PDB file of C-alpha atoms and ligand atoms in Angstrom:
ATOM      1  CA  MET K   1      -0.107  -0.046   0.001  1.00 47.00           C
ATOM      2  CA  ASN K   2       1.497   3.547  -0.506  1.00 51.00           C
ATOM      3  CA  PRO K   3       1.360   5.662   2.332  1.00 47.00           C
ATOM      4  CA  LEU K   4      -0.835   8.494   0.835  1.00 48.00           C
ATOM      5  CA  SER K   5      -3.894   6.229   0.665  1.00 50.00           C
ATOM      6  CA  ALA K   6      -3.047   4.461   3.727  1.00 53.00           C
ATOM      7  CA  ASN K   7      -3.051   7.611   5.586  1.00 55.00           C
ATOM      8  CA  HIS K   8      -7.060   8.382   3.740  1.00 55.00           C
ATOM      9  CA  PRO K   9      -8.786   5.410   4.233  1.00 76.00           C
ATOM     10  CA  ARG K  10     -10.933   5.666   1.323  1.00 89.00           C
ATOM     11  CA  PRO K  11     -13.804   3.575  -0.243  1.00 96.00           C
ATOM     12  CA  TYR K  12     -12.255   1.280  -2.414  1.00 98.00           C
ATOM     13  CA  ARG K  13     -13.205   2.282  -6.047  1.00 98.00           C
ATOM     14  CA  GLY K  14     -11.671   0.124  -9.220  1.00 98.00           C
ATOM     15  CA  ARG K  15     -12.250   0.690 -12.746  1.00 98.00           C
ATOM     16  CA  LEU K  16     -12.236  -0.969 -16.205  1.00 98.00           C
ATOM     17  CA  ALA K  17     -10.452   1.249 -18.691  1.00 97.00           C
ATOM     18  CA  PRO K  18     -10.898  -0.505 -22.259  1.00 95.00           C
ATOM     19  CA  SER K  19      -9.647   1.243 -25.423  1.00 93.00           C
ATOM     20  CA  PRO K  20     -12.421   0.711 -28.168  1.00 91.00           C
ATOM     21  CA  THR K  21      -9.852   0.140 -30.979  1.00 86.00           C
ATOM     22  CA  GLY K  22     -10.545  -3.189 -31.706  1.00 87.00           C
ATOM     23  CA  TYR K  23     -12.479  -6.249 -29.665  1.00 90.00           C
ATOM     24  CA  LEU K  24     -11.485  -7.763 -26.652  1.00 92.00           C
ATOM     25  CA  HIS K  25      -9.320 -10.442 -26.303  1.00 92.00           C
ATOM     26  CA  LEU K  26      -8.899 -13.238 -23.168  1.00 93.00           C
ATOM     27  CA  GLY K  27      -6.008 -11.143 -21.757  1.00 92.00           C
ATOM     28  CA  HIS K  28      -8.193  -7.972 -21.368  1.00 92.00           C
ATOM     29  CA  ALA K  29     -11.232  -9.967 -19.845  1.00 95.00           C
ATOM     30  CA  ARG K  30      -8.751 -11.999 -17.504  1.00 94.00           C
ATOM     31  CA  THR K  31      -7.351  -8.808 -16.523  1.00 96.00           C
ATOM     32  CA  PHE K  32     -10.710  -6.857 -15.622  1.00 97.00           C
ATOM     33  CA  TRP K  33     -12.211 -10.376 -14.045  1.00 97.00           C
ATOM     34  CA  GLN K  34      -9.319  -9.744 -11.535  1.00 97.00           C
ATOM     35  CA  ALA K  35     -10.418  -5.957 -10.857  1.00 98.00           C
ATOM     36  CA  GLN K  36     -14.045  -7.394 -10.638  1.00 98.00           C
ATOM     37  CA  VAL K  37     -12.871 -10.129  -7.726  1.00 98.00           C
ATOM     38  CA  ARG K  38     -10.568  -7.431  -6.177  1.00 98.00           C
ATOM     39  CA  ALA K  39     -13.657  -4.867  -6.173  1.00 98.00           C
ATOM     40  CA  ARG K  40     -16.294  -7.365  -4.775  1.00 98.00           C
ATOM     41  CA  ALA K  41     -13.895  -8.735  -2.219  1.00 98.00           C
ATOM     42  CA  ARG K  42     -13.702  -5.021  -0.541  1.00 97.00           C
ATOM     43  CA  GLY K  43     -17.260  -4.678  -1.067  1.00 97.00           C
ATOM     44  CA  GLY K  44     -15.998  -1.609  -3.480  1.00 98.00           C
ATOM     45  CA  THR K  45     -17.408   0.150  -6.709  1.00 98.00           C
ATOM     46  CA  LEU K  46     -16.124  -0.741  -9.825  1.00 98.00           C
ATOM     47  CA  VAL K  47     -16.284   2.248 -12.606  1.00 98.00           C
ATOM     48  CA  LEU K  48     -16.233   1.489 -16.600  1.00 98.00           C
ATOM     49  CA  ARG K  49     -14.415   4.113 -18.451  1.00 98.00           C
ATOM     50  CA  ASN K  50     -14.504   4.467 -22.115  1.00 96.00           C
ATOM     51  CA  GLU K  51     -11.119   5.280 -22.999  1.00 96.00           C
ATOM     52  CA  ASP K  52     -11.719   6.808 -26.515  1.00 94.00           C
ATOM     53  CA  LEU K  53      -9.481   9.750 -27.136  1.00 94.00           C
ATOM     54  CA  ASP K  54      -7.277   7.917 -29.730  1.00 84.00           C
ATOM     55  CA  ALA K  55      -9.787   9.141 -32.595  1.00 74.00           C
ATOM     56  CA  ALA K  56      -7.723   7.798 -35.409  1.00 75.00           C
ATOM     57  CA  ARG K  57      -7.831   4.061 -33.987  1.00 74.00           C
ATOM     58  CA  PHE K  58     -11.095   4.206 -32.391  1.00 76.00           C
ATOM     59  CA  LYS K  59     -14.328   3.059 -34.281  1.00 79.00           C
ATOM     60  CA  MET K  60     -17.461   3.268 -32.982  1.00 81.00           C
ATOM     61  CA  GLU K  61     -18.712  -0.344 -33.438  1.00 85.00           C
ATOM     62  CA  PHE K  62     -16.035  -1.092 -30.937  1.00 89.00           C
ATOM     63  CA  VAL K  63     -17.496   0.403 -28.378  1.00 91.00           C
ATOM     64  CA  GLY K  64     -20.961  -1.423 -28.357  1.00 92.00           C
ATOM     65  CA  ALA K  65     -19.168  -4.665 -29.121  1.00 93.00           C
ATOM     66  CA  MET K  66     -16.773  -3.863 -25.952  1.00 94.00           C
ATOM     67  CA  LEU K  67     -19.984  -3.697 -23.287  1.00 95.00           C
ATOM     68  CA  GLU K  68     -21.604  -6.699 -24.919  1.00 96.00           C
ATOM     69  CA  ASP K  69     -18.564  -8.481 -24.506  1.00 96.00           C
ATOM     70  CA  LEU K  70     -17.631  -7.505 -20.965  1.00 97.00           C
ATOM     71  CA  ARG K  71     -21.003  -8.197 -19.960  1.00 97.00           C
ATOM     72  CA  TRP K  72     -21.144 -11.723 -21.623  1.00 97.00           C
ATOM     73  CA  PHE K  73     -17.631 -12.638 -19.873  1.00 97.00           C
ATOM     74  CA  GLY K  74     -19.651 -11.811 -16.660  1.00 97.00           C
ATOM     75  CA  LEU K  75     -18.356  -8.513 -15.845  1.00 98.00           C
ATOM     76  CA  ALA K  76     -20.515  -5.761 -14.116  1.00 98.00           C
ATOM     77  CA  TRP K  77     -20.099  -2.085 -13.106  1.00 98.00           C
ATOM     78  CA  SER K  78     -22.236   0.509 -11.306  1.00 97.00           C
ATOM     79  CA  GLU K  79     -21.238   3.720 -12.982  1.00 98.00           C
ATOM     80  CA  GLY K  80     -20.358   3.973 -16.732  1.00 97.00           C
ATOM     81  CA  PRO K  81     -21.290   5.224 -19.955  1.00 96.00           C
ATOM     82  CA  ASP K  82     -24.345   3.734 -20.260  1.00 95.00           C
ATOM     83  CA  LEU K  83     -25.487   3.813 -16.614  1.00 97.00           C
ATOM     84  CA  GLY K  84     -24.198   7.292 -15.622  1.00 98.00           C
ATOM     85  CA  GLY K  85     -22.911   8.197 -12.653  1.00 98.00           C
ATOM     86  CA  PRO K  86     -21.334  10.624  -9.938  1.00 98.00           C
ATOM     87  CA  PHE K  87     -18.321  11.248 -11.797  1.00 98.00           C
ATOM     88  CA  ALA K  88     -19.964  11.657 -15.625  1.00 98.00           C
ATOM     89  CA  PRO K  89     -19.140  11.379 -18.309  1.00 98.00           C
ATOM     90  CA  TYR K  90     -17.450   8.112 -18.308  1.00 98.00           C
ATOM     91  CA  ASN K  91     -16.622   8.506 -22.227  1.00 96.00           C
ATOM     92  CA  GLN K  92     -12.816  10.289 -21.949  1.00 97.00           C
ATOM     93  CA  SER K  93     -13.904  12.094 -25.488  1.00 95.00           C
ATOM     94  CA  GLU K  94     -16.474  14.095 -22.910  1.00 96.00           C
ATOM     95  CA  ARG K  95     -13.775  15.199 -20.443  1.00 98.00           C
ATOM     96  CA  MET K  96     -11.511  17.391 -22.488  1.00 97.00           C
ATOM     97  CA  ASP K  97     -11.905  20.493 -20.056  1.00 98.00           C
ATOM     98  CA  ASN K  98     -10.622  18.302 -17.443  1.00 98.00           C
ATOM     99  CA  TYR K  99      -7.732  17.150 -19.344  1.00 98.00           C
ATOM    100  CA  ARG K 100      -7.001  20.770 -20.433  1.00 98.00           C
ATOM    101  CA  ALA K 101      -7.698  21.991 -16.380  1.00 98.00           C
ATOM    102  CA  ALA K 102      -4.700  19.463 -15.470  1.00 98.00           C
ATOM    103  CA  MET K 103      -2.140  20.240 -18.105  1.00 98.00           C
ATOM    104  CA  GLU K 104      -2.575  24.116 -17.337  1.00 98.00           C
ATOM    105  CA  GLN K 105      -1.681  22.992 -13.821  1.00 98.00           C
ATOM    106  CA  LEU K 106       1.283  21.324 -14.861  1.00 98.00           C
ATOM    107  CA  ARG K 107       2.410  24.284 -17.369  1.00 97.00           C
ATOM    108  CA  ALA K 108       1.992  26.739 -14.254  1.00 97.00           C
ATOM    109  CA  GLY K 109       4.067  24.689 -12.124  1.00 97.00           C
ATOM    110  CA  ASN K 110       6.721  24.490 -15.111  1.00 96.00           C
ATOM    111  CA  PHE K 111       6.675  20.738 -15.184  1.00 98.00           C
ATOM    112  CA  ILE K 112       6.352  19.852 -19.122  1.00 98.00           C
ATOM    113  CA  TYR K 113       7.932  22.056 -21.855  1.00 97.00           C
ATOM    114  CA  PRO K 114       6.898  22.126 -25.768  1.00 96.00           C
ATOM    115  CA  CYS K 115       8.475  19.384 -27.901  1.00 95.00           C
ATOM    116  CA  THR K 116       8.941  19.435 -31.858  1.00 93.00           C
ATOM    117  CA  CYS K 117      10.371  16.001 -32.510  1.00 92.00           C
ATOM    118  CA  SER K 118       8.363  13.639 -34.380  1.00 86.00           C
ATOM    119  CA  ARG K 119       8.472  10.170 -33.535  1.00 82.00           C
ATOM    120  CA  LYS K 120      11.318   9.718 -36.683  1.00 82.00           C
ATOM    121  CA  ASP K 121      13.615  12.486 -35.100  1.00 83.00           C
ATOM    122  CA  ILE K 122      13.374  10.814 -32.007  1.00 84.00           C
ATOM    123  CA  GLN K 123      14.224   7.411 -33.613  1.00 78.00           C
ATOM    124  CA  ALA K 124      16.830   8.685 -35.392  1.00 78.00           C
ATOM    125  CA  ALA K 125      18.431  10.164 -32.428  1.00 76.00           C
ATOM    126  CA  THR K 126      21.712   7.981 -31.750  1.00 54.00           C
ATOM    127  CA  ARG K 127      21.045   7.501 -27.966  1.00 54.00           C
ATOM    128  CA  ALA K 128      17.463   6.046 -27.910  1.00 54.00           C
ATOM    129  CA  PRO K 129      17.256   2.656 -26.319  1.00 59.00           C
ATOM    130  CA  HIS K 130      13.191   1.884 -25.593  1.00 62.00           C
ATOM    131  CA  ALA K 131      12.081   1.723 -22.345  1.00 59.00           C
ATOM    132  CA  ASN K 132      11.813  -1.374 -20.777  1.00 55.00           C
ATOM    133  CA  ASP K 133       8.998  -3.403 -21.572  1.00 56.00           C
ATOM    134  CA  ASP K 134       7.170  -1.019 -23.424  1.00 68.00           C
ATOM    135  CA  ASP K 135       7.471   0.584 -26.762  1.00 70.00           C
ATOM    136  CA  GLU K 136       8.181   4.335 -26.114  1.00 80.00           C
ATOM    137  CA  PRO K 137      11.778   5.139 -27.019  1.00 87.00           C
ATOM    138  CA  ILE K 138      13.731   7.403 -24.602  1.00 92.00           C
ATOM    139  CA  TYR K 139      13.253  11.091 -25.099  1.00 94.00           C
ATOM    140  CA  PRO K 140      16.886  12.270 -26.068  1.00 92.00           C
ATOM    141  CA  GLY K 141      16.001  15.395 -24.651  1.00 92.00           C
ATOM    142  CA  THR K 142      16.476  17.326 -27.710  1.00 92.00           C
ATOM    143  CA  CYS K 143      13.699  20.361 -26.616  1.00 94.00           C
ATOM    144  CA  ARG K 144      14.353  20.160 -23.159  1.00 94.00           C
ATOM    145  CA  GLN K 145      16.866  23.272 -23.262  1.00 89.00           C
ATOM    146  CA  LYS K 146      15.088  25.302 -25.744  1.00 87.00           C
ATOM    147  CA  SER K 147      13.144  28.330 -24.520  1.00 81.00           C
ATOM    148  CA  PRO K 148       9.010  27.987 -24.931  1.00 79.00           C
ATOM    149  CA  SER K 149       8.729  31.016 -27.046  1.00 80.00           C
ATOM    150  CA  SER K 150      11.126  30.100 -29.942  1.00 79.00           C
ATOM    151  CA  ILE K 151       8.902  27.034 -30.053  1.00 78.00           C
ATOM    152  CA  PHE K 152       5.609  29.095 -30.003  1.00 79.00           C
ATOM    153  CA  HIS K 153       7.028  31.064 -32.788  1.00 75.00           C
ATOM    154  CA  LEU K 154       8.001  28.482 -35.375  1.00 74.00           C
ATOM    155  CA  PRO K 155       6.085  28.905 -38.782  1.00 71.00           C
ATOM    156  CA  SER K 156       4.995  25.249 -38.566  1.00 69.00           C
ATOM    157  CA  ALA K 157       3.533  25.261 -35.010  1.00 69.00           C
ATOM    158  CA  LYS K 158       2.779  21.971 -34.399  1.00 86.00           C
ATOM    159  CA  PHE K 159       4.255  20.402 -30.908  1.00 92.00           C
ATOM    160  CA  ALA K 160       3.645  18.346 -28.055  1.00 95.00           C
ATOM    161  CA  TRP K 161       3.864  18.900 -24.670  1.00 97.00           C
ATOM    162  CA  ARG K 162       6.186  16.332 -22.910  1.00 97.00           C
ATOM    163  CA  PHE K 163       6.840  16.159 -19.004  1.00 98.00           C
ATOM    164  CA  ARG K 164      10.270  16.510 -17.488  1.00 98.00           C
ATOM    165  CA  VAL K 165      11.253  13.859 -15.493  1.00 98.00           C
ATOM    166  CA  PRO K 166      13.517  13.975 -12.155  1.00 98.00           C
ATOM    167  CA  ASP K 167      16.537  12.244 -14.107  1.00 97.00           C
ATOM    168  CA  GLY K 168      18.581   9.567 -11.642  1.00 98.00           C
ATOM    169  CA  GLU K 169      15.425   9.581  -9.067  1.00 98.00           C
ATOM    170  CA  VAL K 170      14.316   6.004  -8.437  1.00 98.00           C
ATOM    171  CA  ILE K 171      10.188   5.969  -8.374  1.00 98.00           C
ATOM    172  CA  SER K 172       9.436   3.097  -6.358  1.00 98.00           C
ATOM    173  CA  PHE K 173       5.695   1.756  -5.688  1.00 98.00           C
ATOM    174  CA  THR K 174       4.770  -1.855  -4.006  1.00 98.00           C
ATOM    175  CA  ASP K 175       2.601  -3.560  -6.499  1.00 98.00           C
ATOM    176  CA  GLY K 176      -0.200  -5.618  -4.969  1.00 98.00           C
ATOM    177  CA  ASN K 177       0.632  -8.700  -7.313  1.00 98.00           C
ATOM    178  CA  LEU K 178       4.542  -8.219  -8.058  1.00 98.00           C
ATOM    179  CA  GLY K 179       5.682  -6.841  -5.024  1.00 98.00           C
ATOM    180  CA  GLY K 180       8.092  -3.743  -5.255  1.00 98.00           C
ATOM    181  CA  GLN K 181       8.910  -1.999  -8.172  1.00 98.00           C
ATOM    182  CA  ASN K 182      11.725   0.328  -8.718  1.00 98.00           C
ATOM    183  CA  PHE K 183      12.074   2.302 -12.008  1.00 97.00           C
ATOM    184  CA  ILE K 184      14.580   5.025 -12.669  1.00 97.00           C
ATOM    185  CA  ALA K 185      13.579   7.955 -14.527  1.00 98.00           C
ATOM    186  CA  GLY K 186      15.796   9.075 -17.341  1.00 96.00           C
ATOM    187  CA  LYS K 187      16.769   5.389 -17.446  1.00 95.00           C
ATOM    188  CA  ASP K 188      13.905   2.998 -17.480  1.00 95.00           C
ATOM    189  CA  PHE K 189      12.027   5.792 -19.126  1.00 96.00           C
ATOM    190  CA  GLY K 190      12.483   9.416 -20.634  1.00 96.00           C
ATOM    191  CA  ASP K 191      10.929  12.543 -20.951  1.00 97.00           C
ATOM    192  CA  PHE K 192       7.142  11.641 -22.100  1.00 97.00           C
ATOM    193  CA  VAL K 193       4.406  13.264 -23.908  1.00 97.00           C
ATOM    194  CA  VAL K 194       1.473  14.150 -21.955  1.00 98.00           C
ATOM    195  CA  TRP K 195      -0.336  16.192 -24.594  1.00 97.00           C
ATOM    196  CA  ARG K 196      -0.228  15.405 -28.461  1.00 95.00           C
ATOM    197  CA  GLY K 197       0.662  17.382 -31.095  1.00 93.00           C
ATOM    198  CA  ASP K 198      -2.337  16.444 -32.918  1.00 92.00           C
ATOM    199  CA  ASP K 199      -3.828  18.548 -30.029  1.00 93.00           C
ATOM    200  CA  VAL K 200      -5.128  15.342 -28.229  1.00 95.00           C
ATOM    201  CA  PRO K 201      -4.253  14.497 -24.287  1.00 97.00           C
ATOM    202  CA  ALA K 202      -1.802  11.392 -24.159  1.00 96.00           C
ATOM    203  CA  TYR K 203      -2.896   8.093 -22.497  1.00 96.00           C
ATOM    204  CA  GLN K 204      -0.889   9.000 -19.344  1.00 97.00           C
ATOM    205  CA  LEU K 205      -2.454  12.244 -18.407  1.00 98.00           C
ATOM    206  CA  ALA K 206      -5.874  11.494 -19.257  1.00 98.00           C
ATOM    207  CA  CYS K 207      -5.757   8.459 -17.085  1.00 98.00           C
ATOM    208  CA  VAL K 208      -4.266  10.023 -14.067  1.00 98.00           C
ATOM    209  CA  VAL K 209      -7.011  12.948 -14.272  1.00 98.00           C
ATOM    210  CA  ASP K 210      -9.732  10.536 -14.424  1.00 98.00           C
ATOM    211  CA  ASP K 211      -8.329   8.200 -11.978  1.00 98.00           C
ATOM    212  CA  ALA K 212      -7.761  11.072  -9.755  1.00 98.00           C
ATOM    213  CA  ALA K 213     -11.081  12.662 -10.325  1.00 98.00           C
ATOM    214  CA  MET K 214     -12.996   9.403 -10.232  1.00 98.00           C
ATOM    215  CA  ARG K 215     -11.490   8.745  -6.773  1.00 98.00           C
ATOM    216  CA  ILE K 216     -10.108   5.238  -7.969  1.00 98.00           C
ATOM    217  CA  THR K 217      -8.308   3.720  -5.002  1.00 98.00           C
ATOM    218  CA  GLU K 218      -6.417   1.037  -6.730  1.00 98.00           C
ATOM    219  CA  VAL K 219      -5.729   0.444 -10.529  1.00 98.00           C
ATOM    220  CA  VAL K 220      -5.833  -3.195 -11.610  1.00 98.00           C
ATOM    221  CA  ARG K 221      -4.292  -3.390 -15.211  1.00 97.00           C
ATOM    222  CA  GLY K 222      -1.898  -5.542 -17.161  1.00 95.00           C
ATOM    223  CA  ALA K 223       1.527  -5.630 -16.650  1.00 95.00           C
ATOM    224  CA  ASP K 224       2.589  -4.270 -19.969  1.00 93.00           C
ATOM    225  CA  LEU K 225       1.629  -1.084 -17.786  1.00 95.00           C
ATOM    226  CA  LEU K 226       4.481  -1.258 -15.376  1.00 97.00           C
ATOM    227  CA  VAL K 227       6.412   1.462 -16.895  1.00 97.00           C
ATOM    228  CA  SER K 228       3.546   3.687 -17.419  1.00 97.00           C
ATOM    229  CA  THR K 229       2.429   3.320 -13.662  1.00 98.00           C
ATOM    230  CA  ALA K 230       5.826   4.662 -12.678  1.00 98.00           C
ATOM    231  CA  ARG K 231       5.484   7.657 -15.142  1.00 98.00           C
ATOM    232  CA  GLN K 232       1.945   8.196 -13.873  1.00 98.00           C
ATOM    233  CA  ILE K 233       3.485   8.435 -10.355  1.00 98.00           C
ATOM    234  CA  LEU K 234       5.309  11.521 -11.644  1.00 98.00           C
ATOM    235  CA  LEU K 235       1.932  13.042 -12.493  1.00 98.00           C
ATOM    236  CA  TYR K 236      -0.048  12.554  -9.434  1.00 98.00           C
ATOM    237  CA  ARG K 237       2.633  14.077  -7.516  1.00 98.00           C
ATOM    238  CA  ALA K 238       2.886  16.966  -9.901  1.00 98.00           C
ATOM    239  CA  LEU K 239      -0.811  17.232  -9.404  1.00 98.00           C
ATOM    240  CA  ALA K 240      -0.808  17.235  -6.205  1.00 98.00           C
ATOM    241  CA  ALA K 241      -3.431  14.016  -6.202  1.00 98.00           C
ATOM    242  CA  PRO K 242      -3.434  11.018  -4.058  1.00 97.00           C
ATOM    243  CA  VAL K 243      -1.720   7.773  -5.580  1.00 98.00           C
ATOM    244  CA  PRO K 244      -3.985   4.782  -5.668  1.00 98.00           C
ATOM    245  CA  ASP K 245      -2.909   1.322  -4.942  1.00 98.00           C
ATOM    246  CA  PHE K 246      -1.750  -0.877  -7.833  1.00 98.00           C
ATOM    247  CA  PHE K 247      -2.276  -4.131  -8.966  1.00 98.00           C
ATOM    248  CA  HIS K 248      -0.545  -5.659 -12.446  1.00 98.00           C
ATOM    249  CA  CYS K 249      -1.968  -9.019 -13.641  1.00 96.00           C
ATOM    250  CA  GLU K 250       0.701 -11.260 -15.527  1.00 92.00           C
ATOM    251  CA  LEU K 251      -0.108 -11.303 -19.054  1.00 88.00           C
ATOM    252  CA  MET K 252      -1.409 -13.945 -21.248  1.00 82.00           C
ATOM    253  CA  ARG K 253       0.514 -14.933 -24.026  1.00 79.00           C
ATOM    254  CA  ASP K 254       0.172 -17.115 -26.984  1.00 75.00           C
ATOM    255  CA  GLU K 255       1.900 -20.547 -28.078  1.00 76.00           C
ATOM    256  CA  ALA K 256       4.963 -18.394 -29.690  1.00 78.00           C
ATOM    257  CA  GLY K 257       5.149 -16.562 -26.207  1.00 76.00           C
ATOM    258  CA  ALA K 258       4.196 -12.990 -28.149  1.00 77.00           C
ATOM    259  CA  ARG K 259       2.198 -10.872 -25.889  1.00 74.00           C
ATOM    260  CA  LEU K 260      -1.874 -10.942 -26.876  1.00 70.00           C
ATOM    261  CA  ALA K 261      -3.347  -7.783 -28.939  1.00 67.00           C
ATOM    262  CA  LYS K 262      -6.340  -7.249 -30.337  1.00 61.00           C
ATOM    263  CA  ARG K 263      -4.982  -8.367 -33.607  1.00 64.00           C
ATOM    264  CA  HIS K 264      -4.794 -11.979 -31.947  1.00 69.00           C
ATOM    265  CA  ASP K 265      -8.421 -13.161 -33.428  1.00 76.00           C
ATOM    266  CA  ALA K 266      -8.149 -16.815 -32.267  1.00 78.00           C
ATOM    267  CA  LEU K 267      -8.274 -15.413 -28.669  1.00 87.00           C
ATOM    268  CA  GLY K 268     -10.995 -13.047 -29.533  1.00 92.00           C
ATOM    269  CA  LEU K 269     -13.885 -13.004 -27.150  1.00 94.00           C
ATOM    270  CA  ARG K 270     -16.029 -13.116 -29.660  1.00 94.00           C
ATOM    271  CA  THR K 271     -14.592 -15.939 -31.313  1.00 93.00           C
ATOM    272  CA  LEU K 272     -13.956 -17.905 -28.310  1.00 94.00           C
ATOM    273  CA  ARG K 273     -17.982 -17.390 -27.969  1.00 94.00           C
ATOM    274  CA  ALA K 274     -18.964 -18.034 -31.512  1.00 94.00           C
ATOM    275  CA  ARG K 275     -17.022 -21.455 -30.722  1.00 95.00           C
ATOM    276  CA  GLY K 276     -19.394 -22.189 -27.844  1.00 96.00           C
ATOM    277  CA  LEU K 277     -17.005 -21.347 -24.903  1.00 96.00           C
ATOM    278  CA  SER K 278     -18.555 -20.355 -21.933  1.00 96.00           C
ATOM    279  CA  PRO K 279     -17.579 -17.620 -19.828  1.00 96.00           C
ATOM    280  CA  ALA K 280     -16.562 -19.913 -17.113  1.00 95.00           C
ATOM    281  CA  GLN K 281     -14.587 -22.024 -18.771  1.00 94.00           C
ATOM    282  CA  LEU K 282     -12.625 -19.246 -20.121  1.00 94.00           C
ATOM    283  CA  ARG K 283     -12.300 -17.684 -16.570  1.00 91.00           C
ATOM    284  CA  SER K 284     -10.806 -20.668 -15.583  1.00 85.00           C
ATOM    285  CA  GLY K 285      -8.825 -21.965 -18.286  1.00 72.00           C
TER     286      GLY K 285
HETATM  287  N1  LIG C   1      -7.128   1.986 -22.406  1.00 96.26           N
HETATM  288  C1  LIG C   1      -5.837   1.696 -21.574  1.00 96.26           C
HETATM  289  C2  LIG C   1      -5.470   0.321 -22.408  1.00 96.26           C
HETATM  290  O1  LIG C   1      -6.392  -0.480 -22.916  1.00 96.26           O
HETATM  291  C3  LIG C   1      -6.027   1.520 -20.208  1.00 96.26           C
HETATM  292  C4  LIG C   1      -4.614   1.067 -19.590  1.00 96.26           C
HETATM  293  C5  LIG C   1      -5.087   1.167 -17.533  1.00 96.26           C
HETATM  294  O2  LIG C   1      -4.832   2.179 -17.146  1.00 96.26           O
HETATM  295  O3  LIG C   1      -5.317   0.400 -17.581  1.00 96.26           O
HETATM  296  O4  LIG C   1      -4.523  -0.179 -22.683  1.00 96.26           O
END
């Protein structure tokens, strides 16, 4: 348990936070199942949040399919886009004002800086290894020292906002499933985007803003997001919001050892259901 939440015991609130960018597979469903088991064991509340900010990959048909597949699997939530609730709206695309306000707060606190580097620039930079266990290359720091006004006056005017990580600081947390975790800022992950160049809040920011606003006390998610959790702890700190507890679930892998992705149709919930498998079989198997 992290010290902040231990000092402020709050009623348990967990969340399911799927992204409607494809059909859900068994890996997602098992992680969500754990979230539900943990919420029920504590007599807590489970919230469904639709993470639909990525307009390029998001498809409307996936939202309905997602809710249907989750219900079929046996999941039930008491607040969500379909039910409403005290922290509505539960679609991220309708919560832009909250993200903008948080961005302004980070900007006022000098935690972030504008960055004109494209993905290509970063990949081309010599010293850009990938962070452990996630796809984000470590930002080489090109725009860190530039004065923001020199960037605002550029004719192209397309820039992202990055969080300046405290280089060398060890970000530690005790995971409810995997135990003690330590990640070194600047080494295990670099300055990360909080607001994208196409004017969309990045996952890290939107997730922290919503988990804080929705009073989430424990985040249950896949172990592929461990490094993101370290990034997010820095955001909670910068926004002066209480840090929830974390429980990272082991990832499901296919026979070749690759992590399941939405493109693994064979393990898609829809495919398994069409093959006649029951939710109970899938949960235990
Ligand atoms: N929408 C994110 C995903 O599906 C949520 C991850 C999380 O924070 O639990 O990967």
